[in-house]
Amino acid sequence: MATGVAAWLPFARAAAIGWMPVANCPMPVAPRDNSKRQDELIILNVSGRRFQTWRTTLDRYPDTLLGSSEKDFFYNEESKEYFFDRDPDAFRSILNFYRTGKLHYPRHECISAYDEELTFFGIIPEIIGDCCYEEYKDRKRENLERLQDDQEENKDQKLPNMNFRETMWRAFENPHTSTMALVFYYVTGFFIAISVITNVVETVPCGTTANQKDMPCGERYTVAFFCMDTACVMIFTVEYLMRLFAAPSRYRFMRSVMSIIDVVAILPYYIGLVMTNNEDVSGAFVTLRVFRVFRIFKFSRHSQGLRILGYTLKSCASELGFLLFSLTMAIIIFATVMFYAEKGSSSSKFTSIPASFWYTIVTMTTLGYGDMVPKTIAGKIFGSICSLSGVLVIALPVPVIVSNFSRIYHQNQRADKRRAQKKARLARIRISKSGSGNAFIQCKRNGLLNELLELTDTEEDEQKLLTKSISLLESQHHHLLHCLEKTTAHEFVDEQMYEQNCLETVLPNYPSRSPSISSQDSSAGTCCGRRGKRNSPLPNASLPSTHQGPLQELSAIHIQCGDPPFHTASRSNLNLKTDNSGRINCKGGRITTAIISLPTPPALTPDGDGLHGPPQRRPLPPPGHPATPSIQTTSSSAGTNIVKVSAL
Amino acid sequence: GLLLGAATLKNTLLEKDAGDSVEDELELSAVRHRPEGLEQLEAQTRFSRKELQILYRGFKNECPSGVVNEETFKDIYSQFFPQGDASTYAHFLFNAFDTDHNGSVSFEDFVMGLSILLRGTIQEKLNWAFNLYDINKDGYITKEEMLDIMKAIYDMMGKCTYPVLKEETPRQHVEVFFQKMDKNKDGVVTIDEFIDCCQNDENIMRSMHLFENVL
């Protein structure tokens, strides 16, 4: 609803005069403004602080508390003001929404308190302006997460019906849930530490015996170390198998990083068992033992920090990649230069460009081992340039990378957030927009229903019950849209109907115009008659007499369709039963179909005079009136009682 | 020497900025517009004091600067027609309201236009409508101009209509219009033909009175 620009509605309606000379059909009657109130000041007393505003300001948004009659509940007779027992500070921004059309979120306000106020006054938070919307959503999400954290602690309670497998999995994932889990957690951690220390100590040279040279402990106490290794691997294997058994989705578990680390940690031992002590493969075997160091990564299950580090490295990968790339470029450049500069000198260590890589790296990272030194003057000059640029190339990007990483990380989060919010917001705005368009179509149906009831003399109360009471503003807006329909002789329909009509136009044309159509087209006649009827509430002069005509048509509708006179039902009749009529309507050209006979003189039928011009969709008054008031579905050959349905 | 040079450069830049900002301020204040007094407007239009007050409050609320430019105008007008595209018609409307063709509609233009539309005589209203259709304001409505206007009106209906809108519908409508209005069949409609024809058409006469109780 264009409530935000409600103040301009009189202008839009006045400008509609521009359509009048172009229109060929008469216009509908404008809704009367019965309550011709002067614009008055309303006093809103919110917990003692008085706000004053014009009544029309509040009326701009009729679906909120202050804009509708809901505020009458808060009216205080003695002091002639509306009293609300709410927070006056939050009320300021709500009242500003009515005044300016934009809702702002005050940053000092608590998010849940503000939400409550909005809900109380019937304002949906999505209207918050772009300037404040992001902040609002962020705070709301934070709040939600905080509440969620509180909830999650309660979530770890044991659910009643968990089988053994689920209990085990829960124990593995959250060690704090039970004592057993905690014990298991610490035991595995202990054994990981033991295993790592064993690997390290294995290579330390132990004390010497007189006859043998220094040998590492591993070779001296082979058996002891072997037992230790076996024990650790046993524990790890058992742990892995238990996790595999308890995992809810085994395939997913096997693909996860942690399980791969587990496998890599214990595999060398088994491979070592399988392989014989062959000279050839023992080299490979030694390499495999390197992989035992990966057991240290098992600690990441125990440490949150390691996991975060891994995640952040992963997310910062592109920046690190770029750093690496630029470093590689610099290294290659300088290595090439140094090689050619030092080519001349004798006994130069710079034997090839790849050999110079080592020098470049050592120099650029300001390590300077001194195992490769340039001897020529040119080499020394370029060497110094290399080390200077090394400082720049390495030292500068690192803090930039760090801060870049932190900024990009937060920004990414925010960008994704904003994108998700935007989509949702746009979807909601689109829905409300289509809602406003649909509101008009709904109103048409309700209006028709209303008129039907009116004419069949139902009680006023029943009538009121069936129609939603719409504000004057809405009725004026609908009247404006109705005038546009009349000007262009087309109607607004909703998406569904449009799709259906489009489908029907695709269907092949109806082959013949035999009289057999006419009986089927009686319902087309019905809808034409009905549609014609809808044009009726226009000319005030012919108002009393037209009641007769439509009444006859109505009785026709009643008898014909046999359905209750609901717009939707007969509309669907139009679309279901007679797809012919749909097709016929969409096809070009004129087709004569049968009609409902009206025993009323042509002058009194609606729109009797609006006949000039082709775009007509109304029943022409029958030149000859059959005496019987019943439905006559006469064939087109009869000539009389024709409804011209010209397609547009 | 370097430092001095840098300092003088900075100073000159700052001065330039200050100069720019003063000019900017002057520009801004020119954009803000205050309407003529209430009495004058009362004399020039057919609205009462109270009505002018209500109109101005609504106007100033939407456009705090006191003038409407075409973009804002199109925005506002489009909100009344959510299903279609009202920008072309809003463009024509804007030109009809902007009588002095300065690119913005001030409150005076707005209220003069409304006075004609809501409280004017039939002659004045028809005159206004003719002015709207005559896009280049040369006193004649040609078929092309009418076709533009018609297309703009049909654009406001949007896509989802019943029956389905065809390509040639606006053109047909223009033909009907010219058949009715163009008495001497010279391909253009003059103001006299227009007013004559409208005055003889009951429908149009009746609809001219439709919005009289709008305010």
Coordinates of C-alpha atoms in Angstrom, one line a residue, chain A residues 142-562:
Chain A
E142 CA 24.5 -11.5 18.5
N143 CA 21.7 -11.6 20.9
L144 CA 20.3 -14.7 19.4
E145 CA 23.7 -16.4 19.5
R146 CA 24.1 -15.5 23.1
L147 CA 20.8 -17.0 23.9
Q148 CA 21.7 -20.0 21.8
D149 CA 24.9 -20.5 23.8
D150 CA 23.0 -20.6 26.9
Q151 CA 20.7 -23.1 25.4
E152 CA 23.4 -25.3 24.1
E153 CA 24.8 -26.0 27.5
N154 CA 21.4 -27.4 28.4
K155 CA 21.3 -29.3 25.2
D156 CA 24.1 -31.6 26.4
Q157 CA 21.8 -33.2 28.8
K158 CA 21.2 -36.8 28.1
L159 CA 18.2 -37.3 26.0
P160 CA 16.0 -40.1 27.2
N161 CA 16.1 -42.5 24.3
M162 CA 19.7 -42.6 23.2
N163 CA 21.1 -45.9 22.3
F164 CA 24.5 -47.0 23.1
R165 CA 26.0 -45.8 19.9
E166 CA 24.6 -42.3 20.2
T167 CA 25.8 -42.1 23.7
M168 CA 29.3 -43.1 22.6
W169 CA 29.3 -40.5 19.8
R170 CA 28.2 -37.8 22.2
A171 CA 30.9 -38.8 24.6
F172 CA 33.5 -38.6 21.9
E173 CA 32.4 -35.2 20.7
N174 CA 31.8 -33.5 24.0
P175 CA 34.1 -34.9 26.6
H176 CA 32.5 -33.0 29.4
T177 CA 29.3 -34.9 29.3
S178 CA 30.2 -37.8 31.4
T179 CA 33.1 -38.9 33.6
M180 CA 33.9 -41.8 31.3
A181 CA 34.2 -39.5 28.4
L182 CA 36.5 -37.2 30.3
V183 CA 38.7 -40.1 31.4
F184 CA 38.9 -41.3 27.8
Y185 CA 39.8 -37.8 26.7
Y186 CA 42.6 -37.5 29.1
V187 CA 44.0 -41.0 28.5
T188 CA 44.1 -40.5 24.8
G189 CA 45.8 -37.1 25.2
F190 CA 48.3 -38.7 27.5
F191 CA 49.1 -41.4 25.1
I192 CA 49.5 -38.9 22.2
A193 CA 52.0 -37.0 24.3
I194 CA 53.8 -40.2 25.2
S195 CA 54.0 -41.3 21.6
V196 CA 55.4 -38.0 20.4
I197 CA 58.0 -37.9 23.2
T198 CA 58.9 -41.4 22.4
N199 CA 59.5 -40.5 18.8
V200 CA 61.7 -37.6 19.8
V201 CA 63.7 -39.4 22.4
E202 CA 64.3 -42.3 20.1
T203 CA 66.8 -40.3 18.2
V204 CA 68.7 -38.8 21.1
P205 CA 72.1 -40.4 21.5
C206 CA 72.0 -42.3 24.8
G207 CA 74.9 -42.9 27.0
T208 CA 77.8 -44.8 25.5
T209 CA 79.1 -48.1 26.5
A210 CA 82.7 -48.7 26.3
N211 CA 82.9 -50.7 23.2
Q212 CA 80.2 -49.1 21.1
K213 CA 80.0 -45.6 19.7
D214 CA 77.3 -43.2 20.5
M215 CA 74.0 -44.6 19.3
P216 CA 70.5 -43.2 19.6
C217 CA 68.4 -44.6 22.3
G218 CA 66.1 -46.1 19.8
E219 CA 68.7 -48.6 18.8
R220 CA 69.9 -49.3 22.3
Y221 CA 66.6 -50.0 23.9
T222 CA 64.9 -51.3 20.8
V223 CA 62.5 -53.6 22.7
A224 CA 61.4 -50.9 25.2
F225 CA 60.7 -48.5 22.4
F226 CA 58.9 -51.1 20.4
C227 CA 56.6 -52.0 23.3
M228 CA 55.9 -48.3 23.9
D229 CA 55.1 -47.8 20.2
T230 CA 52.9 -50.9 20.1
A231 CA 50.9 -49.8 23.2
C232 CA 50.3 -46.3 21.7
V233 CA 49.3 -47.7 18.4
M234 CA 46.9 -50.1 20.1
I235 CA 45.2 -47.3 22.0
F236 CA 45.0 -45.2 18.8
T237 CA 43.6 -48.1 16.8
V238 CA 41.0 -48.9 19.4
E239 CA 40.0 -45.3 19.6
Y240 CA 39.7 -45.0 15.8
L241 CA 37.6 -48.1 15.6
M242 CA 35.3 -47.0 18.3
R243 CA 34.8 -43.6 16.7
L244 CA 34.1 -45.3 13.4
F245 CA 31.5 -47.5 15.1
A246 CA 29.8 -44.6 16.9
A247 CA 29.8 -42.1 14.0
P248 CA 26.3 -41.4 12.8
S249 CA 27.5 -41.2 9.2
R250 CA 30.5 -43.5 8.7
Y251 CA 31.3 -42.3 5.2
R252 CA 31.3 -38.7 6.3
F253 CA 33.5 -39.5 9.3
M254 CA 36.0 -41.4 7.1
R255 CA 36.3 -38.3 4.9
S256 CA 36.9 -35.9 7.7
V257 CA 40.3 -34.4 8.3
M258 CA 40.7 -35.8 11.9
S259 CA 40.1 -39.3 10.8
I260 CA 42.6 -39.0 8.0
I261 CA 45.2 -37.8 10.5
D262 CA 44.3 -40.8 12.7
V263 CA 44.9 -43.2 9.9
V264 CA 48.1 -41.6 8.8
A265 CA 49.3 -41.7 12.4
I266 CA 48.9 -45.4 12.9
L267 CA 49.5 -46.7 9.4
P268 CA 53.3 -46.7 9.5
Y269 CA 53.4 -49.1 12.3
Y270 CA 51.3 -51.6 10.6
I271 CA 53.2 -51.2 7.4
G272 CA 56.3 -51.7 9.3
L273 CA 54.9 -54.9 10.8
V274 CA 54.1 -56.2 7.4
M275 CA 57.3 -55.4 5.7
T276 CA 60.3 -57.5 6.2
N277 CA 63.6 -56.1 7.2
N278 CA 64.7 -55.8 3.7
E279 CA 67.5 -53.4 2.8
D280 CA 65.7 -51.9 -0.1
V281 CA 62.5 -51.1 1.5
S282 CA 64.0 -50.1 4.9
G283 CA 64.8 -46.8 3.3
A284 CA 61.2 -46.3 2.5
F285 CA 60.2 -47.6 5.9
V286 CA 62.4 -45.0 7.5
T287 CA 60.5 -42.4 5.5
L288 CA 57.3 -43.7 6.7
R289 CA 58.3 -43.3 10.3
V290 CA 58.3 -39.6 9.6
F291 CA 54.6 -39.7 9.4
R292 CA 54.5 -40.7 13.0
V293 CA 55.0 -37.1 13.8
F294 CA 51.5 -36.4 12.5
R295 CA 50.3 -37.8 15.7
I296 CA 50.9 -34.4 17.1
F297 CA 48.0 -33.2 15.0
K298 CA 45.7 -35.4 17.0
F299 CA 46.0 -32.8 19.6
S300 CA 43.8 -30.5 17.6
R301 CA 40.8 -32.5 18.9
H302 CA 41.9 -31.4 22.3
S303 CA 42.7 -27.9 21.5
Q304 CA 40.2 -25.3 20.2
G305 CA 43.0 -22.9 19.3
L306 CA 44.7 -25.3 16.8
R307 CA 41.4 -25.8 15.1
I308 CA 40.9 -22.1 14.7
L309 CA 44.4 -21.7 13.4
G310 CA 43.9 -24.3 10.8
Y311 CA 40.6 -22.7 9.8
T312 CA 42.1 -19.2 9.5
L313 CA 45.0 -20.5 7.4
K314 CA 42.5 -22.1 5.1
S315 CA 40.5 -19.0 4.8
C316 CA 43.6 -16.8 4.3
A317 CA 45.0 -19.0 1.7
S318 CA 44.7 -16.6 -1.2
E319 CA 46.6 -13.9 0.5
L320 CA 49.4 -16.3 1.5
G321 CA 49.4 -17.6 -2.0
F322 CA 49.9 -14.2 -3.4
L323 CA 52.8 -13.5 -0.9
L324 CA 54.4 -16.7 -2.0
F325 CA 54.0 -15.8 -5.6
S326 CA 55.6 -12.4 -5.3
L327 CA 58.4 -13.9 -3.2
T328 CA 59.0 -16.4 -5.9
M329 CA 59.2 -13.7 -8.5
A330 CA 61.7 -11.7 -6.6
I331 CA 63.8 -14.8 -5.9
I332 CA 64.0 -15.8 -9.5
I333 CA 64.8 -12.3 -10.6
F334 CA 67.6 -11.8 -8.1
A335 CA 68.9 -15.3 -8.5
T336 CA 69.3 -14.8 -12.2
V337 CA 71.0 -11.5 -11.7
M338 CA 73.4 -12.8 -9.2
F339 CA 74.2 -15.8 -11.3
Y340 CA 75.1 -13.7 -14.3
A341 CA 77.0 -11.2 -12.2
E342 CA 79.0 -13.9 -10.5
K343 CA 79.6 -15.9 -13.7
G344 CA 82.8 -14.3 -14.3
S345 CA 84.5 -14.9 -11.0
S346 CA 86.4 -18.0 -10.5
S347 CA 85.5 -20.7 -7.9
S348 CA 82.2 -19.1 -7.6
K349 CA 79.6 -20.9 -5.6
F350 CA 76.9 -19.6 -7.9
T351 CA 77.1 -22.6 -10.2
S352 CA 73.6 -22.3 -11.6
I353 CA 70.5 -20.3 -11.2
P354 CA 68.8 -22.8 -8.9
A355 CA 72.0 -22.8 -6.9
S356 CA 71.6 -19.0 -6.5
F357 CA 68.1 -19.5 -5.2
W358 CA 69.5 -20.5 -1.9
Y359 CA 71.6 -17.4 -1.7
T360 CA 68.7 -15.2 -2.6
I361 CA 66.4 -16.7 -0.1
V362 CA 68.9 -16.5 2.7
T363 CA 69.7 -12.9 1.9
M364 CA 66.2 -11.7 1.4
T365 CA 65.0 -13.1 4.7
T366 CA 68.0 -11.4 6.2
L367 CA 69.4 -14.7 7.5
G368 CA 72.8 -14.4 5.9
Y369 CA 74.4 -17.7 6.6
G370 CA 77.5 -16.7 4.7
D371 CA 78.0 -20.0 2.9
M372 CA 77.5 -18.3 -0.4
V373 CA 79.0 -14.9 -0.8
P374 CA 79.4 -12.8 -4.0
K375 CA 83.0 -11.9 -4.9
T376 CA 82.7 -9.5 -7.9
I377 CA 81.8 -5.9 -7.5
A378 CA 78.6 -6.2 -9.6
G379 CA 77.7 -9.2 -7.5
K380 CA 78.2 -7.3 -4.3
I381 CA 76.1 -4.4 -5.5
F382 CA 73.3 -6.6 -6.6
G383 CA 73.6 -8.6 -3.4
S384 CA 73.1 -5.5 -1.3
I385 CA 70.1 -4.5 -3.5
C386 CA 68.8 -8.0 -2.9
S387 CA 69.1 -7.8 0.8
L388 CA 67.5 -4.3 1.0
S389 CA 64.6 -5.3 -1.2
G390 CA 64.3 -8.5 0.9
V391 CA 63.4 -6.4 3.9
L392 CA 60.8 -4.6 1.9
V393 CA 59.4 -7.7 0.2
I394 CA 59.1 -9.8 3.3
A395 CA 58.8 -7.5 6.2
L396 CA 56.2 -5.3 4.7
P397 CA 53.6 -7.7 3.6
V398 CA 53.6 -9.8 6.7
P399 CA 51.8 -7.2 8.9
V400 CA 49.7 -6.3 6.0
I401 CA 48.8 -9.9 5.5
V402 CA 48.0 -10.2 9.2
S403 CA 45.8 -7.1 9.3
N404 CA 44.5 -7.9 5.8
F405 CA 43.5 -11.3 7.0
S406 CA 41.7 -10.0 10.0
R407 CA 39.9 -7.3 7.9
I408 CA 39.0 -9.7 5.1
Y409 CA 37.8 -12.3 7.5
H410 CA 35.4 -9.9 9.2
Q411 CA 34.4 -8.3 6.0
N412 CA 33.6 -11.7 4.4
Q413 CA 31.4 -12.5 7.3
R414 CA 29.7 -9.1 7.0
A415 CA 29.3 -9.3 3.2
D416 CA 27.8 -12.8 3.4
K417 CA 25.5 -11.6 6.1
R418 CA 24.5 -8.5 4.1
R419 CA 23.8 -10.6 1.0
A420 CA 21.7 -13.1 2.9
Q421 CA 19.8 -10.3 4.6
K422 CA 19.3 -8.4 1.4
K423 CA 17.8 -11.4 -0.3
A424 CA 15.5 -12.0 2.5
R425 CA 14.6 -8.4 2.7
L426 CA 13.9 -8.0 -1.0
A427 CA 11.8 -11.1 -0.9
R428 CA 9.7 -9.7 1.9
I429 CA 9.4 -6.4 0.2
R430 CA 8.4 -8.1 -3.0
I431 CA 5.8 -10.1 -1.1
S432 CA 4.4 -7.0 0.5
K433 CA 4.4 -5.2 -2.9
S434 CA 2.6 -8.0 -4.6
G435 CA 0.4 -8.0 -1.5
S436 CA -0.6 -4.5 -2.2
G437 CA -1.3 -5.3 -5.8
N438 CA -3.3 -8.4 -4.7
A439 CA -5.0 -6.3 -2.1
F440 CA -6.7 -4.4 -5.0
I441 CA -7.7 -7.7 -6.6
Q442 CA -9.0 -9.1 -3.3
C443 CA -10.9 -5.9 -2.8
K444 CA -12.6 -6.3 -6.2
R445 CA -13.7 -9.8 -5.3
N446 CA -14.9 -8.7 -1.9
G447 CA -16.6 -5.7 -3.4
L448 CA -18.4 -7.9 -5.9
L449 CA -19.5 -10.2 -3.1
N450 CA -20.7 -7.2 -1.2
E451 CA -22.8 -6.0 -4.0
L452 CA -24.3 -9.4 -4.6
L453 CA -25.3 -9.6 -1.0
E454 CA -26.5 -6.0 -1.1
L455 CA -28.8 -6.8 -3.9
T456 CA -30.2 -10.0 -2.5
D457 CA -31.2 -8.0 0.6
T458 CA -29.1 -9.6 3.2
E459 CA -28.6 -8.0 6.5
E460 CA -26.2 -5.1 6.8
D461 CA -24.4 -6.9 9.6
E462 CA -23.7 -10.0 7.6
Q463 CA -22.5 -7.9 4.8
K464 CA -20.1 -6.1 7.0
L465 CA -18.8 -9.4 8.5
L466 CA -17.9 -10.7 5.1
T467 CA -16.0 -7.7 3.9
K468 CA -12.9 -6.6 5.6
S469 CA -13.3 -3.0 6.6
I470 CA -10.9 -1.0 4.5
S471 CA -9.8 2.4 5.3
L472 CA -10.8 5.4 3.3
L473 CA -7.3 5.8 2.0
E474 CA -7.3 2.3 0.6
S475 CA -10.7 2.7 -0.9
Q476 CA -9.6 5.8 -2.6
H477 CA -6.5 4.1 -3.9
H478 CA -8.5 1.2 -5.2
H479 CA -10.8 3.6 -6.9
L480 CA -7.9 5.2 -8.6
L481 CA -6.7 1.8 -9.9
H482 CA -10.2 1.0 -11.0
C483 CA -10.3 4.2 -13.0
L484 CA -7.1 3.1 -14.7
E485 CA -8.7 -0.3 -15.5
K486 CA -11.6 1.5 -17.1
T487 CA -9.5 3.8 -19.1
T488 CA -7.5 1.0 -20.7
A489 CA -10.4 -1.5 -20.7
H490 CA -8.2 -4.1 -19.2
E491 CA -8.2 -5.5 -15.7
F492 CA -5.6 -6.2 -13.1
V493 CA -5.2 -9.9 -12.4
D494 CA -2.8 -11.8 -10.2
E495 CA 0.0 -13.9 -11.5
Q496 CA -1.9 -17.2 -11.4
M497 CA -4.7 -16.0 -13.6
Y498 CA -2.3 -14.4 -16.0
E499 CA -0.4 -17.7 -16.3
Q500 CA -3.6 -19.5 -17.0
N501 CA -4.7 -17.1 -19.6
C502 CA -1.3 -17.3 -21.3
L503 CA -1.5 -21.1 -21.3
E504 CA -4.9 -20.9 -22.9
T505 CA -3.7 -18.7 -25.7
V506 CA -1.2 -21.3 -26.6
L507 CA -3.8 -24.0 -27.1
P508 CA -4.9 -24.4 -30.7
N509 CA -7.8 -22.3 -31.9
Y510 CA -11.2 -23.6 -31.6
P511 CA -12.1 -25.1 -34.9
S512 CA -15.7 -24.2 -35.6
R513 CA -18.3 -21.9 -34.5
S514 CA -21.1 -24.3 -34.5
P515 CA -24.1 -23.8 -32.3
S516 CA -22.8 -26.5 -30.1
I517 CA -20.6 -23.9 -28.7
S518 CA -23.4 -21.8 -27.6
S519 CA -24.7 -24.1 -24.9
Q520 CA -21.2 -24.4 -23.5
D521 CA -20.7 -20.7 -23.8
S522 CA -23.6 -20.0 -21.6
S523 CA -21.2 -19.8 -18.8
A524 CA -19.1 -17.5 -20.8
G525 CA -22.2 -15.6 -21.1
T526 CA -22.5 -15.9 -17.4
C527 CA -19.2 -14.3 -16.9
C528 CA -19.8 -11.6 -19.5
G529 CA -23.1 -11.0 -17.9
R530 CA -21.4 -10.9 -14.5
R531 CA -18.7 -8.7 -15.8
G532 CA -21.2 -6.5 -17.3
K533 CA -22.9 -6.3 -14.0
R534 CA -19.7 -5.1 -12.4
N535 CA -19.8 -2.1 -14.5
S536 CA -23.1 -1.2 -13.1
P537 CA -22.4 1.0 -10.1
L538 CA -21.6 4.0 -12.2
P539 CA -24.2 6.2 -13.5
N540 CA -26.0 7.6 -10.7
A541 CA -28.9 8.4 -12.8
S542 CA -29.7 4.9 -13.8
L543 CA -29.0 3.5 -10.4
P544 CA -32.4 2.4 -9.3
S545 CA -33.3 0.8 -12.5
T546 CA -30.2 -1.1 -12.9
H547 CA -30.9 -3.1 -9.9
Q548 CA -33.4 -5.0 -11.7
G549 CA -31.2 -5.9 -14.5
P550 CA -28.4 -7.3 -12.4
L551 CA -30.8 -9.0 -10.3
Q552 CA -32.0 -11.0 -13.2
E553 CA -28.5 -11.7 -14.1
L554 CA -27.8 -12.8 -10.6
S555 CA -30.7 -15.2 -10.6
A556 CA -29.3 -16.4 -13.8
I557 CA -26.0 -16.9 -12.2
H558 CA -27.6 -18.7 -9.3
I559 CA -29.5 -21.0 -11.6
Q560 CA -26.8 -21.4 -14.1
C561 CA -23.8 -22.3 -12.1
G562 CA -25.6 -23.8 -9.3

